[in-house]
Structure formats: structure tokens, C-alpha cells
């Protein structure tokens, strides 16, 4: 066999081996970003958007946010962390009685992509039980802490009757304490069905009035995640 032919044969064999390895590992490295069960945005056929609030701290800021939402007659979804809820159950009740939707944000703020199926279930179900027993509702939406999830996370949430919720825009307000930056991230390229992630920080409170005003003045309807994704 000529040298050139030998090289070509080796290349073919190498390509075949890579393909076989890829097939063998395909189930282990599923890209979660392509999982159709994970929701990053809602229905673009109407003008609903949702400024969703993930809560693991900031009780005082939660109260301020509630007051601002009342001024604009806006309802939204608060994803509640279990540990925070155990210390602030009266405030969780107030969030609900003031007409807002409650979602599940896990119990201990774990990275759900690093734990097994049973631990995922325990994290979600513990928070669910706490809210169910104290508020009397059955939550159906789960927002993974830090946005950390994998197929196992989604499987565990689904087994409990939950939809896994991510976001379209992230204000990163927990890190960047800058009112103008939070406002820009919440409003830039805002489109029908968008889910905008926020947290109860002081700067978020400062930006929220202008954010809601922008949304309303541009024809959007700020509402709950459930309304936005249906």
C-alpha cells in the first residue's frame, strides 16, 4: 500500500472511532439548552412579560417591591427559597394575599446540576411542602437556584409536576449594584413573552418604577410567569 493510501485509511479509521465514541457518550452529555421542557420565554403572540423575582434574602426589599407593584397594579411571580421562607412565612403569605404567584426556588439554594435525582426531588419537594402547608397552594413552577440544572434536575422537577423555568433576560442585580445597569438589562430589546430575572436588592427597588413604566408605556403587560408562558 502506498504511503498516501495508508494515511487516508488511517484518517477514515480515526473518523469512525470518533463517531463511535460520540455515540457511546451521547446520553451522558446531553445539552440541557436543547431540552424542550425548559422554559426560557413565554408566548410571543401576546404582549405579556414577567419581571420574576427569585427570593433567598431581602425581606425589606420584598416589601418595597410589593408596594411598587401595587402602584402599577402589576402581579408577578416570586420564586421562594425554602430556608428564607421558614424565617419569613408571614411575608410569603402577604406576597400571596396581595395577588402574586408563588414559585419554587428549592430549599437550600443548592446547585441542582451537581446533585442526584433523589436530592433534587428532596430540595424541590421540601420547599413545596412548606408552602403548601402554610399557604395552602400547590406550586407548579420551579426556578433552579443560580440557573444550575441538567437533565436530572428537569426529570426530578417533572416527576413532581413542575415546569422548569429559566429566563430571557438576567439583570444580574444580585452582583451589579447599579440602578442604571439593572434598568438597561431589564428593558433592552424587551419583547413579547420575555421573562426577566430579578432579585430583591436595594438597587432593584430603585430601578423597578422606571422598569415598569417603560414596559407599560411601550405596550407590554407585566404579569405572572404562568400568564406569560401559557
mmCIF file of C-alpha atoms in Angstrom:
data_model
loop_
_atom_site.group_PDB
_atom_site.id
_atom_site.type_symbol
_atom_site.label_atom_id
_atom_site.label_comp_id
_atom_site.label_asym_id
_atom_site.label_seq_id
_atom_site.Cartn_x
_atom_site.Cartn_y
_atom_site.Cartn_z
ATOM 1 C CA UNK A 1 0.000 0.000 0.000
ATOM 2 C CA UNK A 2 1.282 3.440 -0.950
ATOM 3 C CA UNK A 3 2.062 5.865 1.842
ATOM 4 C CA UNK A 4 -0.701 8.277 0.740
ATOM 5 C CA UNK A 5 -3.257 5.472 0.739
ATOM 6 C CA UNK A 6 -2.149 4.349 4.196
ATOM 7 C CA UNK A 7 -2.608 7.891 5.544
ATOM 8 C CA UNK A 8 -6.101 8.114 4.025
ATOM 9 C CA UNK A 9 -7.042 4.749 5.541
ATOM 10 C CA UNK A 10 -5.833 5.844 8.963
ATOM 11 C CA UNK A 11 -7.880 9.039 8.702
ATOM 12 C CA UNK A 12 -11.020 7.065 7.861
ATOM 13 C CA UNK A 13 -10.455 4.727 10.806
ATOM 14 C CA UNK A 14 -9.895 7.701 13.130
ATOM 15 C CA UNK A 15 -13.117 9.373 11.999
ATOM 16 C CA UNK A 16 -15.056 6.141 12.533
ATOM 17 C CA UNK A 17 -13.620 5.756 16.040
ATOM 18 C CA UNK A 18 -14.574 9.318 16.942
ATOM 19 C CA UNK A 19 -18.102 8.714 15.683
ATOM 20 C CA UNK A 20 -18.395 5.523 17.726
ATOM 21 C CA UNK A 21 -17.138 7.270 20.859
ATOM 22 C CA UNK A 22 -19.613 10.085 20.254
ATOM 23 C CA UNK A 23 -22.467 7.610 20.015
ATOM 24 C CA UNK A 24 -21.362 5.857 23.164
ATOM 25 C CA UNK A 25 -21.251 9.058 25.176
ATOM 26 C CA UNK A 26 -24.206 10.858 23.634
ATOM 27 C CA UNK A 27 -26.516 10.033 26.534
ATOM 28 C CA UNK A 28 -24.006 11.256 29.085
ATOM 29 C CA UNK A 29 -23.510 14.683 27.505
ATOM 30 C CA UNK A 30 -26.993 15.820 26.521
ATOM 31 C CA UNK A 31 -27.065 19.586 26.022
ATOM 32 C CA UNK A 32 -29.619 20.927 28.505
ATOM 33 C CA UNK A 33 -30.004 24.062 26.415
ATOM 34 C CA UNK A 34 -31.848 21.972 23.811
ATOM 35 C CA UNK A 35 -34.208 20.366 26.340
ATOM 36 C CA UNK A 36 -37.671 21.479 25.152
ATOM 37 C CA UNK A 37 -39.039 21.101 28.673
ATOM 38 C CA UNK A 38 -37.015 24.040 29.999
ATOM 39 C CA UNK A 39 -38.780 27.376 29.540
ATOM 40 C CA UNK A 40 -36.718 30.471 28.721
ATOM 41 C CA UNK A 41 -39.524 32.649 27.373
ATOM 42 C CA UNK A 42 -43.272 32.717 27.018
ATOM 43 C CA UNK A 43 -45.896 33.222 24.367
ATOM 44 C CA UNK A 44 -44.781 35.832 21.832
ATOM 45 C CA UNK A 45 -48.277 36.122 20.354
ATOM 46 C CA UNK A 46 -49.445 38.429 23.146
ATOM 47 C CA UNK A 47 -47.849 41.366 24.957
ATOM 48 C CA UNK A 48 -47.264 39.674 28.327
ATOM 49 C CA UNK A 49 -43.858 39.863 30.003
ATOM 50 C CA UNK A 50 -42.857 38.816 33.512
ATOM 51 C CA UNK A 51 -40.428 40.502 35.894
ATOM 52 C CA UNK A 52 -39.894 37.395 38.004
ATOM 53 C CA UNK A 53 -38.338 37.697 41.466
ATOM 54 C CA UNK A 54 -36.100 34.967 42.929
ATOM 55 C CA UNK A 55 -36.068 35.290 46.721
ATOM 56 C CA UNK A 56 -33.498 33.965 49.178
ATOM 57 C CA UNK A 57 -32.896 37.225 51.040
ATOM 58 C CA UNK A 58 -34.034 40.841 51.237
ATOM 59 C CA UNK A 59 -37.277 40.799 53.235
ATOM 60 C CA UNK A 60 -37.321 44.596 53.481
ATOM 61 C CA UNK A 61 -36.809 44.935 49.738
ATOM 62 C CA UNK A 62 -39.582 42.399 49.071
ATOM 63 C CA UNK A 63 -41.986 44.697 50.915
ATOM 64 C CA UNK A 64 -40.808 47.685 48.878
ATOM 65 C CA UNK A 65 -41.242 45.710 45.652
ATOM 66 C CA UNK A 66 -44.774 44.740 46.650
ATOM 67 C CA UNK A 67 -45.666 48.392 47.218
ATOM 68 C CA UNK A 68 -44.292 49.437 43.829
ATOM 69 C CA UNK A 69 -46.119 46.605 42.077
ATOM 70 C CA UNK A 70 -49.345 47.745 43.740
ATOM 71 C CA UNK A 71 -48.883 51.265 42.388
ATOM 72 C CA UNK A 72 -48.791 49.874 38.853
ATOM 73 C CA UNK A 73 -51.410 47.208 39.584
ATOM 74 C CA UNK A 74 -48.922 44.584 38.420
ATOM 75 C CA UNK A 75 -48.867 40.961 39.543
ATOM 76 C CA UNK A 76 -45.780 38.823 39.140
ATOM 77 C CA UNK A 77 -44.180 35.568 40.288
ATOM 78 C CA UNK A 78 -41.976 35.299 43.360
ATOM 79 C CA UNK A 79 -39.846 32.139 43.374
ATOM 80 C CA UNK A 80 -39.412 31.384 47.059
ATOM 81 C CA UNK A 81 -36.394 29.703 48.651
ATOM 82 C CA UNK A 82 -37.328 27.282 51.415
ATOM 83 C CA UNK A 83 -34.782 28.404 54.010
ATOM 84 C CA UNK A 84 -35.816 32.026 53.545
ATOM 85 C CA UNK A 85 -39.482 31.093 53.755
ATOM 86 C CA UNK A 86 -39.066 29.356 57.117
ATOM 87 C CA UNK A 87 -37.900 32.684 58.570
ATOM 88 C CA UNK A 88 -40.369 34.864 56.682
ATOM 89 C CA UNK A 89 -43.541 32.815 56.340
ATOM 90 C CA UNK A 90 -45.794 35.781 57.187
ATOM 91 C CA UNK A 91 -44.214 37.735 54.333
ATOM 92 C CA UNK A 92 -44.719 34.797 51.975
ATOM 93 C CA UNK A 93 -48.389 34.853 52.964
ATOM 94 C CA UNK A 94 -48.509 38.577 52.259
ATOM 95 C CA UNK A 95 -46.982 38.079 48.804
ATOM 96 C CA UNK A 96 -49.731 35.600 48.029
ATOM 97 C CA UNK A 97 -52.628 37.536 49.563
ATOM 98 C CA UNK A 98 -51.600 40.599 47.571
ATOM 99 C CA UNK A 99 -52.312 38.594 44.443
ATOM 100 C CA UNK A 100 -48.918 37.358 43.318
ATOM 101 C CA UNK A 101 -47.928 33.899 42.129
ATOM 102 C CA UNK A 102 -45.589 31.756 44.221
ATOM 103 C CA UNK A 103 -42.980 29.545 42.587
ATOM 104 C CA UNK A 104 -40.465 27.060 43.960
ATOM 105 C CA UNK A 105 -36.787 28.061 44.249
ATOM 106 C CA UNK A 106 -35.554 24.965 46.068
ATOM 107 C CA UNK A 107 -34.896 24.688 49.790
ATOM 108 C CA UNK A 108 -31.178 25.175 50.491
ATOM 109 C CA UNK A 109 -30.153 27.048 47.316
ATOM 110 C CA UNK A 110 -28.168 24.065 46.056
ATOM 111 C CA UNK A 111 -26.611 23.828 42.619
ATOM 112 C CA UNK A 112 -29.141 21.376 41.247
ATOM 113 C CA UNK A 113 -26.848 20.255 38.445
ATOM 114 C CA UNK A 114 -24.398 18.766 40.962
ATOM 115 C CA UNK A 115 -26.776 16.528 42.923
ATOM 116 C CA UNK A 116 -28.538 13.270 42.088
ATOM 117 C CA UNK A 117 -32.192 12.684 41.271
ATOM 118 C CA UNK A 118 -33.277 11.963 44.852
ATOM 119 C CA UNK A 119 -31.573 15.076 46.216
ATOM 120 C CA UNK A 120 -33.192 17.186 43.522
ATOM 121 C CA UNK A 121 -36.556 15.760 44.481
ATOM 122 C CA UNK A 122 -35.923 16.421 48.160
ATOM 123 C CA UNK A 123 -34.894 20.041 47.548
ATOM 124 C CA UNK A 124 -37.962 20.792 45.455
ATOM 125 C CA UNK A 125 -40.473 18.783 47.482
ATOM 126 C CA UNK A 126 -39.306 20.223 50.823
ATOM 127 C CA UNK A 127 -39.972 23.743 49.613
ATOM 128 C CA UNK A 128 -43.252 22.610 48.086
ATOM 129 C CA UNK A 129 -44.397 21.055 51.352
ATOM 130 C CA UNK A 130 -43.524 24.148 53.364
ATOM 131 C CA UNK A 131 -45.521 26.449 51.113
ATOM 132 C CA UNK A 132 -48.396 24.005 50.748
ATOM 133 C CA UNK A 133 -48.788 23.561 54.493
ATOM 134 C CA UNK A 134 -48.537 27.249 55.322
ATOM 135 C CA UNK A 135 -50.160 28.931 52.324
ATOM 136 C CA UNK A 136 -52.479 26.182 51.129
ATOM 137 C CA UNK A 137 -51.450 26.152 47.471
ATOM 138 C CA UNK A 138 -49.705 23.708 45.170
ATOM 139 C CA UNK A 139 -46.874 25.424 43.278
ATOM 140 C CA UNK A 140 -46.158 24.283 39.708
ATOM 141 C CA UNK A 141 -43.150 26.351 38.589
ATOM 142 C CA UNK A 142 -39.533 25.672 39.605
ATOM 143 C CA UNK A 143 -36.652 28.112 39.071
ATOM 144 C CA UNK A 144 -33.287 26.407 39.724
ATOM 145 C CA UNK A 145 -31.022 28.439 42.035
ATOM 146 C CA UNK A 146 -28.236 30.141 40.058
ATOM 147 C CA UNK A 147 -29.826 28.728 36.903
ATOM 148 C CA UNK A 148 -27.916 25.497 37.566
ATOM 149 C CA UNK A 149 -29.670 22.456 36.124
ATOM 150 C CA UNK A 150 -29.183 19.380 33.988
ATOM 151 C CA UNK A 151 -31.379 16.630 32.609
ATOM 152 C CA UNK A 152 -31.637 15.010 36.051
ATOM 153 C CA UNK A 153 -32.887 18.287 37.507
ATOM 154 C CA UNK A 154 -35.565 18.630 34.864
ATOM 155 C CA UNK A 155 -36.567 14.972 35.261
ATOM 156 C CA UNK A 156 -36.931 15.360 39.024
ATOM 157 C CA UNK A 157 -38.961 18.565 38.708
ATOM 158 C CA UNK A 158 -41.195 16.953 36.103
ATOM 159 C CA UNK A 159 -41.758 13.927 38.357
ATOM 160 C CA UNK A 160 -43.208 16.336 40.932
ATOM 161 C CA UNK A 161 -45.472 18.041 38.418
ATOM 162 C CA UNK A 162 -43.218 21.081 37.962
ATOM 163 C CA UNK A 163 -42.185 23.069 34.905
ATOM 164 C CA UNK A 164 -38.569 24.243 34.955
ATOM 165 C CA UNK A 165 -38.295 28.000 34.440
ATOM 166 C CA UNK A 166 -35.221 29.927 33.343
ATOM 167 C CA UNK A 167 -35.170 33.465 31.926
ATOM 168 C CA UNK A 168 -34.877 35.543 28.769
ATOM 169 C CA UNK A 169 -33.046 38.480 30.381
ATOM 170 C CA UNK A 170 -30.922 38.419 33.530
ATOM 171 C CA UNK A 171 -30.490 41.751 35.336
ATOM 172 C CA UNK A 172 -27.646 40.249 37.431
ATOM 173 C CA UNK A 173 -28.833 42.670 40.124
ATOM 174 C CA UNK A 174 -27.514 40.465 42.936
ATOM 175 C CA UNK A 175 -23.970 41.155 41.710
ATOM 176 C CA UNK A 176 -24.041 44.510 39.969
ATOM 177 C CA UNK A 177 -25.478 47.047 42.366
ATOM 178 C CA UNK A 178 -26.058 49.672 39.703
ATOM 179 C CA UNK A 179 -29.531 51.080 39.087
ATOM 180 C CA UNK A 180 -28.876 52.178 35.501
ATOM 181 C CA UNK A 181 -27.365 48.818 34.577
ATOM 182 C CA UNK A 182 -30.287 46.908 36.093
ATOM 183 C CA UNK A 183 -32.729 49.096 34.182
ATOM 184 C CA UNK A 184 -30.893 48.601 30.875
ATOM 185 C CA UNK A 185 -30.686 44.830 31.281
ATOM 186 C CA UNK A 186 -34.389 44.607 32.143
ATOM 187 C CA UNK A 187 -35.604 46.753 29.257
ATOM 188 C CA UNK A 188 -33.147 46.373 26.377
ATOM 189 C CA UNK A 189 -34.732 44.532 23.431
ATOM 190 C CA UNK A 190 -37.776 43.686 25.564
ATOM 191 C CA UNK A 191 -40.154 41.509 23.548
ATOM 192 C CA UNK A 192 -43.469 39.752 23.970
ATOM 193 C CA UNK A 193 -43.202 36.712 26.224
ATOM 194 C CA UNK A 194 -39.915 37.683 27.839
ATOM 195 C CA UNK A 195 -39.044 36.505 31.346
ATOM 196 C CA UNK A 196 -36.832 38.985 33.191
ATOM 197 C CA UNK A 197 -34.931 37.701 36.237
ATOM 198 C CA UNK A 198 -34.646 39.984 39.256
ATOM 199 C CA UNK A 199 -33.877 39.752 42.966
ATOM 200 C CA UNK A 200 -34.922 41.821 45.992
ATOM 201 C CA UNK A 201 -31.935 44.170 46.217
ATOM 202 C CA UNK A 202 -31.894 47.865 47.107
ATOM 203 C CA UNK A 203 -30.842 48.880 43.618
ATOM 204 C CA UNK A 204 -33.541 46.702 42.071
ATOM 205 C CA UNK A 205 -36.101 48.562 44.161
ATOM 206 C CA UNK A 206 -34.673 51.856 42.901
ATOM 207 C CA UNK A 207 -34.878 50.721 39.276
ATOM 208 C CA UNK A 208 -38.246 48.972 39.403
ATOM 209 C CA UNK A 209 -40.505 52.009 38.990
ATOM 210 C CA UNK A 210 -38.738 53.058 35.790
ATOM 211 C CA UNK A 211 -38.675 49.464 34.533
ATOM 212 C CA UNK A 212 -42.415 49.047 34.970
ATOM 213 C CA UNK A 213 -43.073 52.464 33.454
ATOM 214 C CA UNK A 214 -41.009 51.505 30.399
ATOM 215 C CA UNK A 215 -42.895 48.241 29.984
ATOM 216 C CA UNK A 216 -46.335 49.809 30.308
ATOM 217 C CA UNK A 217 -45.516 52.828 28.121
ATOM 218 C CA UNK A 218 -44.265 50.510 25.380
ATOM 219 C CA UNK A 219 -47.408 48.425 25.287
ATOM 220 C CA UNK A 220 -46.318 45.445 27.378
ATOM 221 C CA UNK A 221 -48.418 43.804 30.070
ATOM 222 C CA UNK A 222 -46.255 42.864 33.084
ATOM 223 C CA UNK A 223 -47.802 39.801 34.707
ATOM 224 C CA UNK A 224 -47.060 36.406 36.261
ATOM 225 C CA UNK A 225 -44.865 33.755 34.699
ATOM 226 C CA UNK A 226 -47.850 31.420 34.317
ATOM 227 C CA UNK A 227 -49.753 34.049 32.346
ATOM 228 C CA UNK A 228 -46.713 34.824 30.212
ATOM 229 C CA UNK A 229 -45.940 31.241 29.219
ATOM 230 C CA UNK A 230 -49.455 29.953 28.602
#
